[in-house]
Coordinates of N, CA and C in Angstrom, one line a residue:
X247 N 10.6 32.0 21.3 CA 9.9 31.2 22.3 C 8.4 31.1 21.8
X248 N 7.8 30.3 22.2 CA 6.2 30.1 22.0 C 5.4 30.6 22.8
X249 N 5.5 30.8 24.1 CA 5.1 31.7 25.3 C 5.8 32.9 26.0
X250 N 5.6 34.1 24.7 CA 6.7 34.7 25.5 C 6.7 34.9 27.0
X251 N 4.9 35.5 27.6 CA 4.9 35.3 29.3 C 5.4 34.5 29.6
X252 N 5.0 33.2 29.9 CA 5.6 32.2 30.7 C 7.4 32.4 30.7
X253 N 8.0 32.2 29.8 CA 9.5 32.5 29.4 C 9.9 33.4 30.3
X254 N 9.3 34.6 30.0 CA 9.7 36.1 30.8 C 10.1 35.6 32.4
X255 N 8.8 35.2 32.9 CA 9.2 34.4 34.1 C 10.2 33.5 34.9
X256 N 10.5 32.5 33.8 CA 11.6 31.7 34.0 C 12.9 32.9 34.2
X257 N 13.0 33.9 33.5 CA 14.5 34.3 33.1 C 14.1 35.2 34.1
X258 N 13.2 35.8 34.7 CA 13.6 36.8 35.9 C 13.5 36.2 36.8
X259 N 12.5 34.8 36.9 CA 13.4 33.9 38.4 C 14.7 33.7 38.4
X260 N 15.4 33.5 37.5 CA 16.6 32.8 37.7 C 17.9 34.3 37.5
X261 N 17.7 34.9 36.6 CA 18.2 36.2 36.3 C 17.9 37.8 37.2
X262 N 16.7 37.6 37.4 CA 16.4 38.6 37.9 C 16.1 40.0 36.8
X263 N 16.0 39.7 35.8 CA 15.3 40.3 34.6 C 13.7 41.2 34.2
X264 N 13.9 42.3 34.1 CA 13.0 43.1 33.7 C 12.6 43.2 32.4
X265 N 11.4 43.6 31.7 CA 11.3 43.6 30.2 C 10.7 44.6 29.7
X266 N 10.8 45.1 28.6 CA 9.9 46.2 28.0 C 9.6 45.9 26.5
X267 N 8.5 46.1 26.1 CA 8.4 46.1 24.8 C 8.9 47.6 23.9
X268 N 10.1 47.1 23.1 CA 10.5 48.7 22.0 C 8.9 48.8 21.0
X269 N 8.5 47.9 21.0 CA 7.3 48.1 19.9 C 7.2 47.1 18.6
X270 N 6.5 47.6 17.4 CA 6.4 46.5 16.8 C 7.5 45.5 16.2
X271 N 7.3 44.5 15.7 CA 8.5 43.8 15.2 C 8.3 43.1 13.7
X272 N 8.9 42.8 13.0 CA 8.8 42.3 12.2 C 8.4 40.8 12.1
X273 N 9.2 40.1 13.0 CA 9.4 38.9 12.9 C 8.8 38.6 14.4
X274 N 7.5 39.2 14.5 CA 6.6 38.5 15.7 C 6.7 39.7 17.5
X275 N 6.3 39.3 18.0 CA 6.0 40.1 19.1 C 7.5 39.7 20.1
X276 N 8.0 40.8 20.5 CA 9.1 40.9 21.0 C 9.6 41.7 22.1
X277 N 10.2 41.2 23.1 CA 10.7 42.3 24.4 C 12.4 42.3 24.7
X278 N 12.6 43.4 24.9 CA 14.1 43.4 25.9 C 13.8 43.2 26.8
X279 N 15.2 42.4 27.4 CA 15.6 42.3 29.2 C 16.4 43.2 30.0
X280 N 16.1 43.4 30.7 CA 16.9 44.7 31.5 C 17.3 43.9 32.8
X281 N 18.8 44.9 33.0 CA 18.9 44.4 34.6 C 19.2 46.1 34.9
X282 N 18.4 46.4 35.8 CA 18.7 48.2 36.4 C 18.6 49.0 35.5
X283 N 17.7 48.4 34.8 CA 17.1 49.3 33.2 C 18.4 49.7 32.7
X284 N 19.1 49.0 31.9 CA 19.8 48.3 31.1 C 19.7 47.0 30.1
X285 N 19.4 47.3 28.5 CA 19.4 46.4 28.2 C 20.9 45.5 28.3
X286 N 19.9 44.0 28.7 CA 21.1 42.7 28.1 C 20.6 41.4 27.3
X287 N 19.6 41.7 27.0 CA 18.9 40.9 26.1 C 17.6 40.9 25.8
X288 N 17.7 39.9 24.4 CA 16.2 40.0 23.7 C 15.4 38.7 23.7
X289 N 14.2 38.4 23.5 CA 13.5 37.4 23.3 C 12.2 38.0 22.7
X290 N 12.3 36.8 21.8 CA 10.9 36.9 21.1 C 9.9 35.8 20.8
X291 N 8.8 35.7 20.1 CA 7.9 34.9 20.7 C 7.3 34.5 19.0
X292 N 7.6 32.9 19.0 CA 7.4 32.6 17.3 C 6.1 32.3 17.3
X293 N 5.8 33.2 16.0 CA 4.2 32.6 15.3 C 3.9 31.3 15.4
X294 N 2.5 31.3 15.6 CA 1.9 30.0 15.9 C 2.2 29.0 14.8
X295 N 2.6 29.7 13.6 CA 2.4 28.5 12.5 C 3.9 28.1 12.4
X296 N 4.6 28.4 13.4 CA 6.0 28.5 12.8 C 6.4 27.2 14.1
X297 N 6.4 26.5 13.7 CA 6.8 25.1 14.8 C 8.1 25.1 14.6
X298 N 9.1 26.0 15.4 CA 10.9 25.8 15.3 C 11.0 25.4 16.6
X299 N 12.3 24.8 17.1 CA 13.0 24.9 18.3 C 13.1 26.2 18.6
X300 N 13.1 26.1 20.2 CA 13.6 27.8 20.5 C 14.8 27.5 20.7
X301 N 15.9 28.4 20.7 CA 17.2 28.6 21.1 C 17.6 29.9 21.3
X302 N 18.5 30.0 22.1 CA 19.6 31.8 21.9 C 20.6 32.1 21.0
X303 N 19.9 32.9 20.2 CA 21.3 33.6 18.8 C 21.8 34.0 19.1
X304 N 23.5 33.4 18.8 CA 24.4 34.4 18.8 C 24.4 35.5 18.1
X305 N 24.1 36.7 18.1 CA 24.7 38.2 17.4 C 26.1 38.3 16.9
X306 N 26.6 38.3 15.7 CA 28.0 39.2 15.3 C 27.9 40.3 14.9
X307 N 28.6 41.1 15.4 CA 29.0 42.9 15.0 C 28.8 42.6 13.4
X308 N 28.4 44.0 13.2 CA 28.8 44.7 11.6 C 28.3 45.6 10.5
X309 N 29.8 46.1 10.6 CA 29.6 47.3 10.2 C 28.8 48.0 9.1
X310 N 28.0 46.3 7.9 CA 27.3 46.7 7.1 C 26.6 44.9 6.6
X311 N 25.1 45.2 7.5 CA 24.9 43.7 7.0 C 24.4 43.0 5.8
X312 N 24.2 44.2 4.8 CA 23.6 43.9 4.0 C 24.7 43.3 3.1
X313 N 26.1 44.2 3.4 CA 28.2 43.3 2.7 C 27.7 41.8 3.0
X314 N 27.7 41.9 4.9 CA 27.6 41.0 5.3 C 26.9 39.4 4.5
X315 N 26.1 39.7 4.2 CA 24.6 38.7 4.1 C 25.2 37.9 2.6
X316 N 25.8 39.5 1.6 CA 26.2 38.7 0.5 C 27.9 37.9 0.9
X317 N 28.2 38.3 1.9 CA 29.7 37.4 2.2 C 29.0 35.9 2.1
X318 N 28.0 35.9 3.1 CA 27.5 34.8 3.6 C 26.9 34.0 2.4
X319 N 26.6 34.0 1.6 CA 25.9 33.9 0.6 C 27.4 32.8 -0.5
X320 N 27.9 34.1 -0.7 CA 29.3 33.5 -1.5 C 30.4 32.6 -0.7
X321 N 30.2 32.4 0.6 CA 31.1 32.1 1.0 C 30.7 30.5 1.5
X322 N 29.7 30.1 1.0 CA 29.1 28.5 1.5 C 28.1 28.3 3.2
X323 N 27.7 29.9 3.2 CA 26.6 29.8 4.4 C 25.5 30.5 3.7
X324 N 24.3 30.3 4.7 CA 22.9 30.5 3.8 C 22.7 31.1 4.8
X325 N 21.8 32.6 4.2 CA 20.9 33.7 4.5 C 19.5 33.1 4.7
X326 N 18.6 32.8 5.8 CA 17.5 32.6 6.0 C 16.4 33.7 6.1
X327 N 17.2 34.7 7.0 CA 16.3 36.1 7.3 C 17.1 37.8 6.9
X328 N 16.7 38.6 6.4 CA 17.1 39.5 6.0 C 17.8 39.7 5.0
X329 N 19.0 40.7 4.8 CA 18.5 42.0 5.5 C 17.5 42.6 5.7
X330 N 17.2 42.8 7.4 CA 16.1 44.0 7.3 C 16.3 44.7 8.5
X331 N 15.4 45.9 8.5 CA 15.8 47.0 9.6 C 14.9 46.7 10.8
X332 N 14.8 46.8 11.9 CA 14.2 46.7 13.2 C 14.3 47.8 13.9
X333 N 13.5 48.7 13.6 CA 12.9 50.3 13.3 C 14.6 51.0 13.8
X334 N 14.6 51.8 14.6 CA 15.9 52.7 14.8 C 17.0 51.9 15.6
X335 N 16.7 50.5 15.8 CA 17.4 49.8 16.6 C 18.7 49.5 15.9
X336 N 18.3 48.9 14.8 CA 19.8 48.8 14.1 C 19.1 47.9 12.4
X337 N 20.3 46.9 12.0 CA 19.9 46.0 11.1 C 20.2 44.7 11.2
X338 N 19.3 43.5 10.8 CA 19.7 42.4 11.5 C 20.0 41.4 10.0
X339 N 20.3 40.3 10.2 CA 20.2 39.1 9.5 C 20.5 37.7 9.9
X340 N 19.7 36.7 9.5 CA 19.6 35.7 10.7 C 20.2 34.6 9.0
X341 N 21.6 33.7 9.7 CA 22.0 33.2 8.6 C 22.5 31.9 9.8
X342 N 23.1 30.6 8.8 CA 23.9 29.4 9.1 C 25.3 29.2 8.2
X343 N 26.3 28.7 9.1 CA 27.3 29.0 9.1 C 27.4 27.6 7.3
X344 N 28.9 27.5 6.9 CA 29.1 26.1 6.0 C 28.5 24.8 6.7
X345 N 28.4 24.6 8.3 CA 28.7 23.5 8.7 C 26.8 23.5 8.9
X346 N 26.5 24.4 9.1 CA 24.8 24.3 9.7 C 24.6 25.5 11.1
X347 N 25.5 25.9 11.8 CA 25.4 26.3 12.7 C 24.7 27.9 12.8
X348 N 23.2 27.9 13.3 CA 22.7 29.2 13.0 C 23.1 30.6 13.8
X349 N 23.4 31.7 13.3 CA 23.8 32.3 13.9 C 23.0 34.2 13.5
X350 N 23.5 35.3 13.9 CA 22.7 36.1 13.4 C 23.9 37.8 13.2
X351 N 23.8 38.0 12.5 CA 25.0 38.9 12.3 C 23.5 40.7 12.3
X352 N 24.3 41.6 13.2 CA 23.9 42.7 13.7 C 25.0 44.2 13.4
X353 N 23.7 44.9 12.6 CA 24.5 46.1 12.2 C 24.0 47.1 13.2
X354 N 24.5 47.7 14.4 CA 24.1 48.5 15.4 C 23.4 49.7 15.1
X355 N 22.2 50.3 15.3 CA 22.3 51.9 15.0 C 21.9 52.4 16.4
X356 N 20.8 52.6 17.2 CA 20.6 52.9 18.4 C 20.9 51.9 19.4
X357 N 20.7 50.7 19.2 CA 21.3 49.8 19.9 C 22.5 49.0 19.4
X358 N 23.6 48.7 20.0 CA 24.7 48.7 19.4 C 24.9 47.3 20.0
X359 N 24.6 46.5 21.3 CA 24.8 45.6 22.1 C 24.4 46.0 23.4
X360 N 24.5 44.7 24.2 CA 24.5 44.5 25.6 C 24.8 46.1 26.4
X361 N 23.7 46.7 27.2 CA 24.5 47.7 27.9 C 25.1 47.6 28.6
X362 N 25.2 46.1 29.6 CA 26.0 45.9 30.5 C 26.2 44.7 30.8
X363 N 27.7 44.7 31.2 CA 28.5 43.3 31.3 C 29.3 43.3 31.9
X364 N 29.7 41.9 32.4 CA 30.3 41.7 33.5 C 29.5 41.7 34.9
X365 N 28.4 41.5 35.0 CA 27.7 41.0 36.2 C 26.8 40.3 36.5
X366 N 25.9 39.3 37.2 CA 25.5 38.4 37.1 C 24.1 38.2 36.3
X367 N 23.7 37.5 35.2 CA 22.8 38.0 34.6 C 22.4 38.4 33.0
X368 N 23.9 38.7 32.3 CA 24.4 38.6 31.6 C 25.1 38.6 30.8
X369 N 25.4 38.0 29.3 CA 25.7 37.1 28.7 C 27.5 37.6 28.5
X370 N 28.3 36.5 29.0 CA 29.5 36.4 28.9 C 30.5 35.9 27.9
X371 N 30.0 35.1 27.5 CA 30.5 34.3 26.5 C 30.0 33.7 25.3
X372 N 30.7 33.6 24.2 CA 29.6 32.5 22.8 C 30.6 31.6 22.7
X373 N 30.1 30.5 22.3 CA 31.2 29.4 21.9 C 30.5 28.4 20.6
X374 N 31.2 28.6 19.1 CA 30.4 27.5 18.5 C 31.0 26.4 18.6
X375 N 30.0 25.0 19.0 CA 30.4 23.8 19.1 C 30.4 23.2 17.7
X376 N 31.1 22.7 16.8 CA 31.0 22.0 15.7 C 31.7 20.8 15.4
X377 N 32.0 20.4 14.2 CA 32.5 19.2 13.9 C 33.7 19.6 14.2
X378 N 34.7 20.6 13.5 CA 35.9 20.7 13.7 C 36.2 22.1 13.2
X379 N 36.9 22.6 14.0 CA 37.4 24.0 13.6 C 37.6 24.6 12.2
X380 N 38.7 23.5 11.7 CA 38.7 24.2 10.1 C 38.2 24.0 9.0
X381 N 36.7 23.1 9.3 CA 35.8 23.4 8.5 C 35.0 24.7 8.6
X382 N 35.1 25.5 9.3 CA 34.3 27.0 9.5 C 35.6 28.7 9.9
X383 N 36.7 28.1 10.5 CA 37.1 29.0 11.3 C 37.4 30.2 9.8
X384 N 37.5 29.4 8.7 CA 38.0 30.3 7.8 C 36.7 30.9 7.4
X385 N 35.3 30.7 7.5 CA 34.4 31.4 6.9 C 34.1 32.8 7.9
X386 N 34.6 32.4 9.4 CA 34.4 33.6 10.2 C 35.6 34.5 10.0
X387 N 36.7 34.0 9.9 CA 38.1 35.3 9.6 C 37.1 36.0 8.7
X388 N 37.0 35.2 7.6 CA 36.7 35.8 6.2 C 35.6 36.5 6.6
X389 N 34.5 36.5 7.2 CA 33.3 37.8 7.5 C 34.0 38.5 8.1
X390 N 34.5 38.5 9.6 CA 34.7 39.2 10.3 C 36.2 39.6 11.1
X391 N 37.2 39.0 10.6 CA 38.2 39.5 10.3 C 38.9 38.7 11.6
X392 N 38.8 38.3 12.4 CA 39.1 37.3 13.7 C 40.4 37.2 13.3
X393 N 40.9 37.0 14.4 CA 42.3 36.7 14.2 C 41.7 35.7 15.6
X394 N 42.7 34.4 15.6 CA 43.0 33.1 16.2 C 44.2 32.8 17.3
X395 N 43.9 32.3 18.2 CA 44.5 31.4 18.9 C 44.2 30.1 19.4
X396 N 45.2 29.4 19.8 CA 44.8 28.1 20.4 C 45.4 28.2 21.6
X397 N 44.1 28.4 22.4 CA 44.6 28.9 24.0 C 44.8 27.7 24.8
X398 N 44.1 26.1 24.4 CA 44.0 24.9 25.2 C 45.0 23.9 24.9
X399 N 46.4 23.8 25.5 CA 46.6 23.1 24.9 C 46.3 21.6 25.2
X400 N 45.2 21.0 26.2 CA 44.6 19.6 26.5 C 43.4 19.4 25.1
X401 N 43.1 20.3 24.5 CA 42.2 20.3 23.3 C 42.4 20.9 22.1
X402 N 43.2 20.2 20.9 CA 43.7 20.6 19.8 C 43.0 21.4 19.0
X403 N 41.1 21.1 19.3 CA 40.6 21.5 18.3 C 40.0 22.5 18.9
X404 N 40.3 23.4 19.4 CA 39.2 24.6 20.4 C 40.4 26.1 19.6
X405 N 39.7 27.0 19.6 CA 40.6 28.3 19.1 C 39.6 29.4 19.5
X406 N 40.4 30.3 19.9 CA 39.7 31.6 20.5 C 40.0 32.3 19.6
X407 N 38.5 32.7 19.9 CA 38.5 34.4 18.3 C 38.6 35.7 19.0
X408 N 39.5 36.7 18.1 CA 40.6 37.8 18.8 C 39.4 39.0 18.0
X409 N 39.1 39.6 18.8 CA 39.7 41.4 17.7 C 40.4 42.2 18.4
X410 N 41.2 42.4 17.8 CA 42.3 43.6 18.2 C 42.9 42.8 19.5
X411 N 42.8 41.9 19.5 CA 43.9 41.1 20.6 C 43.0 41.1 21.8
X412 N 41.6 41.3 21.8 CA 40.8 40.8 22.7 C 39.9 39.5 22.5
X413 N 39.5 38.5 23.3 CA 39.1 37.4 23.2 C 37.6 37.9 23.1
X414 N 37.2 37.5 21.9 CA 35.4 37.7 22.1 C 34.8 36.4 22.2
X415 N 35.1 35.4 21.6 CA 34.0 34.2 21.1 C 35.0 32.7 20.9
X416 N 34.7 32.1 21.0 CA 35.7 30.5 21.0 C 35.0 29.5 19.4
X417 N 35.7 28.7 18.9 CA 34.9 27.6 18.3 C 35.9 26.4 18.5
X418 N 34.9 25.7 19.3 CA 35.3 24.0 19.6 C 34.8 23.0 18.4
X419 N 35.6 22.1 18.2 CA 35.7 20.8 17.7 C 35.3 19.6 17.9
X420 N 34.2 19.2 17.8 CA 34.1 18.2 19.0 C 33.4 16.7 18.2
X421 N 33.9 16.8 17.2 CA 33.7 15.8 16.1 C 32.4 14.7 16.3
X422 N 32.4 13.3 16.9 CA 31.5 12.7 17.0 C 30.8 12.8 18.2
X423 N 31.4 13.6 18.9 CA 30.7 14.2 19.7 C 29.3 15.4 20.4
X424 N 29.3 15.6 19.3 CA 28.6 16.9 18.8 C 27.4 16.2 19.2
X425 N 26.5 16.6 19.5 CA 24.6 16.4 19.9 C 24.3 15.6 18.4
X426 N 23.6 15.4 18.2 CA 23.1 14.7 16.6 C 21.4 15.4 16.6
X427 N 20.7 15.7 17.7 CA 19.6 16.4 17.9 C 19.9 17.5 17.4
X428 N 21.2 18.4 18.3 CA 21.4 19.6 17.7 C 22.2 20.3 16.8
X429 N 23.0 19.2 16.3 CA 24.3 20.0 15.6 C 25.1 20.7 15.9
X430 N 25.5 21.2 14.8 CA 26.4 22.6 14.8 C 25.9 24.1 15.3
X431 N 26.3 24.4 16.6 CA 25.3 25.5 17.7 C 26.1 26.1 18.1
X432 N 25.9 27.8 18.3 CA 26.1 28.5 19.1 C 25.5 28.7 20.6
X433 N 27.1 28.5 21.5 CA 26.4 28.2 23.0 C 26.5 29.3 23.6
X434 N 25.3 30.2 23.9 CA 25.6 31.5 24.9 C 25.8 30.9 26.6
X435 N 26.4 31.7 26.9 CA 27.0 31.5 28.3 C 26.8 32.9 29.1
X436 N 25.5 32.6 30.5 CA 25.2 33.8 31.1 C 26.0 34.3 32.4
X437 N 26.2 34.9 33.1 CA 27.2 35.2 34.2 C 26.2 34.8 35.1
X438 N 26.8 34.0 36.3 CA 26.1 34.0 37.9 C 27.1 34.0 38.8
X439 N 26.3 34.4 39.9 CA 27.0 34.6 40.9 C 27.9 33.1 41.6
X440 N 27.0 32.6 41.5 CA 26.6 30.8 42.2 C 26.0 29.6 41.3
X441 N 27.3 29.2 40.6 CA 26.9 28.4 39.2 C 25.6 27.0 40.2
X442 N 26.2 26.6 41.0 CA 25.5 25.5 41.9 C 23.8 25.7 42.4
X443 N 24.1 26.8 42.8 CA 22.6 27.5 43.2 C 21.6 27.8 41.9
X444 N 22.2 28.4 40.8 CA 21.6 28.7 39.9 C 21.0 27.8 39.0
X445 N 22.2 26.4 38.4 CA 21.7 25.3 38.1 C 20.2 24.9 39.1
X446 N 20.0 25.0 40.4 CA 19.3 24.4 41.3 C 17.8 25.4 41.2
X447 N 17.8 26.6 41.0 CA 16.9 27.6 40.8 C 16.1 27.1 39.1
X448 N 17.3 26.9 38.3 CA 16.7 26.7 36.8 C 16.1 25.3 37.3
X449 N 16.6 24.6 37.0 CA 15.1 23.3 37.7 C 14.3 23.4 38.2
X450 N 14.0 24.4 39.6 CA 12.9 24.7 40.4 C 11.6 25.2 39.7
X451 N 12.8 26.1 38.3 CA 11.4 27.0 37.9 C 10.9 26.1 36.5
X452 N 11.3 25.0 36.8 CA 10.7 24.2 35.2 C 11.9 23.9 34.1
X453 N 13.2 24.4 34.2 CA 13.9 24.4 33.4 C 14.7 22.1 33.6
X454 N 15.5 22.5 33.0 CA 16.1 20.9 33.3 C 17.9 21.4 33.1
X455 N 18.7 20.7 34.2 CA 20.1 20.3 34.1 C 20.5 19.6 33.2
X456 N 21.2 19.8 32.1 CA 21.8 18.8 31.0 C 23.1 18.4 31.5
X457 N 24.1 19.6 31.5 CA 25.0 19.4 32.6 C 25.4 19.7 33.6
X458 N 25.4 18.9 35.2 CA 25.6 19.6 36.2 C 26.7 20.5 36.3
X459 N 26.9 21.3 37.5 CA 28.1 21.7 37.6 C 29.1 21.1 37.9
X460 N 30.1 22.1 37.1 CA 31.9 21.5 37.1 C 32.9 22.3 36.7
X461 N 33.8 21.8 37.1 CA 35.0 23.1 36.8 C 35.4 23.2 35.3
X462 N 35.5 24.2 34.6 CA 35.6 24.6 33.0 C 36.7 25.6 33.0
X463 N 36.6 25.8 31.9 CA 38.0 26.6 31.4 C 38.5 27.9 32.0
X464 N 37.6 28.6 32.2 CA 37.3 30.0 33.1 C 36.6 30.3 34.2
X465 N 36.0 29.2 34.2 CA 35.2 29.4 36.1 C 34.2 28.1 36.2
X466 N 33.1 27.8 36.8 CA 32.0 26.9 37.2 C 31.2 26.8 36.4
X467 N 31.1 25.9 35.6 CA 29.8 26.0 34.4 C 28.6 24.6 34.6
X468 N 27.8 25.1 34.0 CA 26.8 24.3 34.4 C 25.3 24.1 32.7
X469 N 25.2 23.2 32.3 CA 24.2 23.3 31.1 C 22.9 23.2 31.2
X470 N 21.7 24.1 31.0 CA 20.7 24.2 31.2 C 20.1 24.2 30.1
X471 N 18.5 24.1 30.3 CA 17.8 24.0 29.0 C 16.6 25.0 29.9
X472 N 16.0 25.8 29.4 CA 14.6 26.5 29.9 C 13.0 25.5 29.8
X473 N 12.4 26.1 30.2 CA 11.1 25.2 29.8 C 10.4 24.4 28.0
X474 N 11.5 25.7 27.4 CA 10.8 25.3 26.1 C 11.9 24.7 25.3
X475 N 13.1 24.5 26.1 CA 14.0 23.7 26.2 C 15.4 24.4 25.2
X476 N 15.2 25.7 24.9 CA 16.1 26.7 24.8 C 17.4 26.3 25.8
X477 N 18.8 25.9 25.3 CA 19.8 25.4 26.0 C 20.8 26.9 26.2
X478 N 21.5 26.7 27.4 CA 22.8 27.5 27.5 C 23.4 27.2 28.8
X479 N 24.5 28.1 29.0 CA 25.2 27.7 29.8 C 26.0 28.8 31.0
X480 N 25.5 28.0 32.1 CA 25.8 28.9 33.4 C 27.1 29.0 33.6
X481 N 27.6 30.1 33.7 CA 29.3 30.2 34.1 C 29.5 31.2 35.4
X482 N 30.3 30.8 36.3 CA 30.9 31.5 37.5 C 32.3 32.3 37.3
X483 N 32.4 33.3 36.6 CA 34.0 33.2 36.6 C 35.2 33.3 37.6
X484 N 36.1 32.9 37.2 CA 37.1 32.7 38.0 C 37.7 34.0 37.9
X485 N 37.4 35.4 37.7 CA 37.8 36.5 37.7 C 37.9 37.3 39.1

């Protein structure tokens, strides 16, 4: 983000989010989000000289990122950031997939992930949107070991990513359809209570509706963009 204050604000109007600073950072000034002092997310705040889009990284597990970074390397995706350590927290590296899609692979040490999930607030789901599944789905088996299904059968090109026979992550296909602004992206998806209300709250506070609400694969989703126009997506589940 470019303003981390202002930001902070948006995400605990609409989330109801707390923040703390762990301390210094490498890659710029940075806070966790808490819900009931609980971490469930991070934001950080890009150098002035650094004119990027803001967006939300997706995180992948692992068990050693530094393997990692050179998978990524040999395997037709590019390492932009790391390996590097982010004091006792863990190890990070910020890379893009064969197709363009940025993403960030995380080796846990004191912080391992989200402390809590499953309640409104946060993050439920990742989904990469791309050209087509099997230009990439084989670079993720190959890092991280995924095992596949095709859970939709109204959408040939969508497959859910397994570990151990649990659904973590999806990648859709969505060929000429894809944004042209944004490419190939990972879409985080936050939990709300009230997809309707919430879309209506993110507006209020500056944000913008890309997509209203509507019924989706697993509950009420809704696409948002924040002030600095960081996109994701509101989900109600049907759980």
């Amino acid at each position: 983000m470019h303003d981390l204050e202002a930001i902070q604000d948006f995400y605990s109007g609409l989330f109801g989010w707390s923040y703390y600073s762990p301390g210094p950072r490498q890659l710029g000034p940075y806070v966790r989000a808490t819900i009931d002092g609980r971490d469930v997310a991070g934001i950080g705040e890009l150098l002035p000289d650094r004119r990027l889009s803001t967006t939300w990284t997706t995180y992948l597990a692992s068990d050693d990122a530094d393997a990692t970074a050179e998978w990524i390397r040999c395997s037709g995706g590019t390492v932009g950031v790391g390996p590097l350590t982010a004091e006792d927290a863990g190890r990070l590296v910020l890379a893009s997939d064969p197709a363009g899609a940025p993403f960030g692979v995380w080796q846990g040490q004191e912080l391992v992930g989200p402390a809590l999930v499953g309640v409104p607030g946060t993050p439920v789901w990742h989904e990469l949107i791309t050209y087509e599944t099997t230009a990439v789905v084989k670079f993720y088996q190959a890092l991280f070991g995924y095992e596949t299904v095709s859970a939709d059968p109204l959408d040939t090109d969508y497959l859910t990513l397994l570990v151990d026979g649990r659904p973590v992550a999806a990648i859709h296909g969505v060929g000429a359809a894809l944004p042209r602004r944004r490419g190939p992206h990972w879409m985080t998806y936050f939990e709300v209570a009230d997809t309707d209300a919430a879309a209506r709250r993110a507006d209020e506070l500056g944000g913008r509706v890309l997509l209203p609400p509507q019924e989706g694969r697993t509950g009420r989703v809704a696409t948002v963009a924040d002030p600095e126009g960081a996109v994701f997506t509101l989900l109600r589940t049907t759980r």
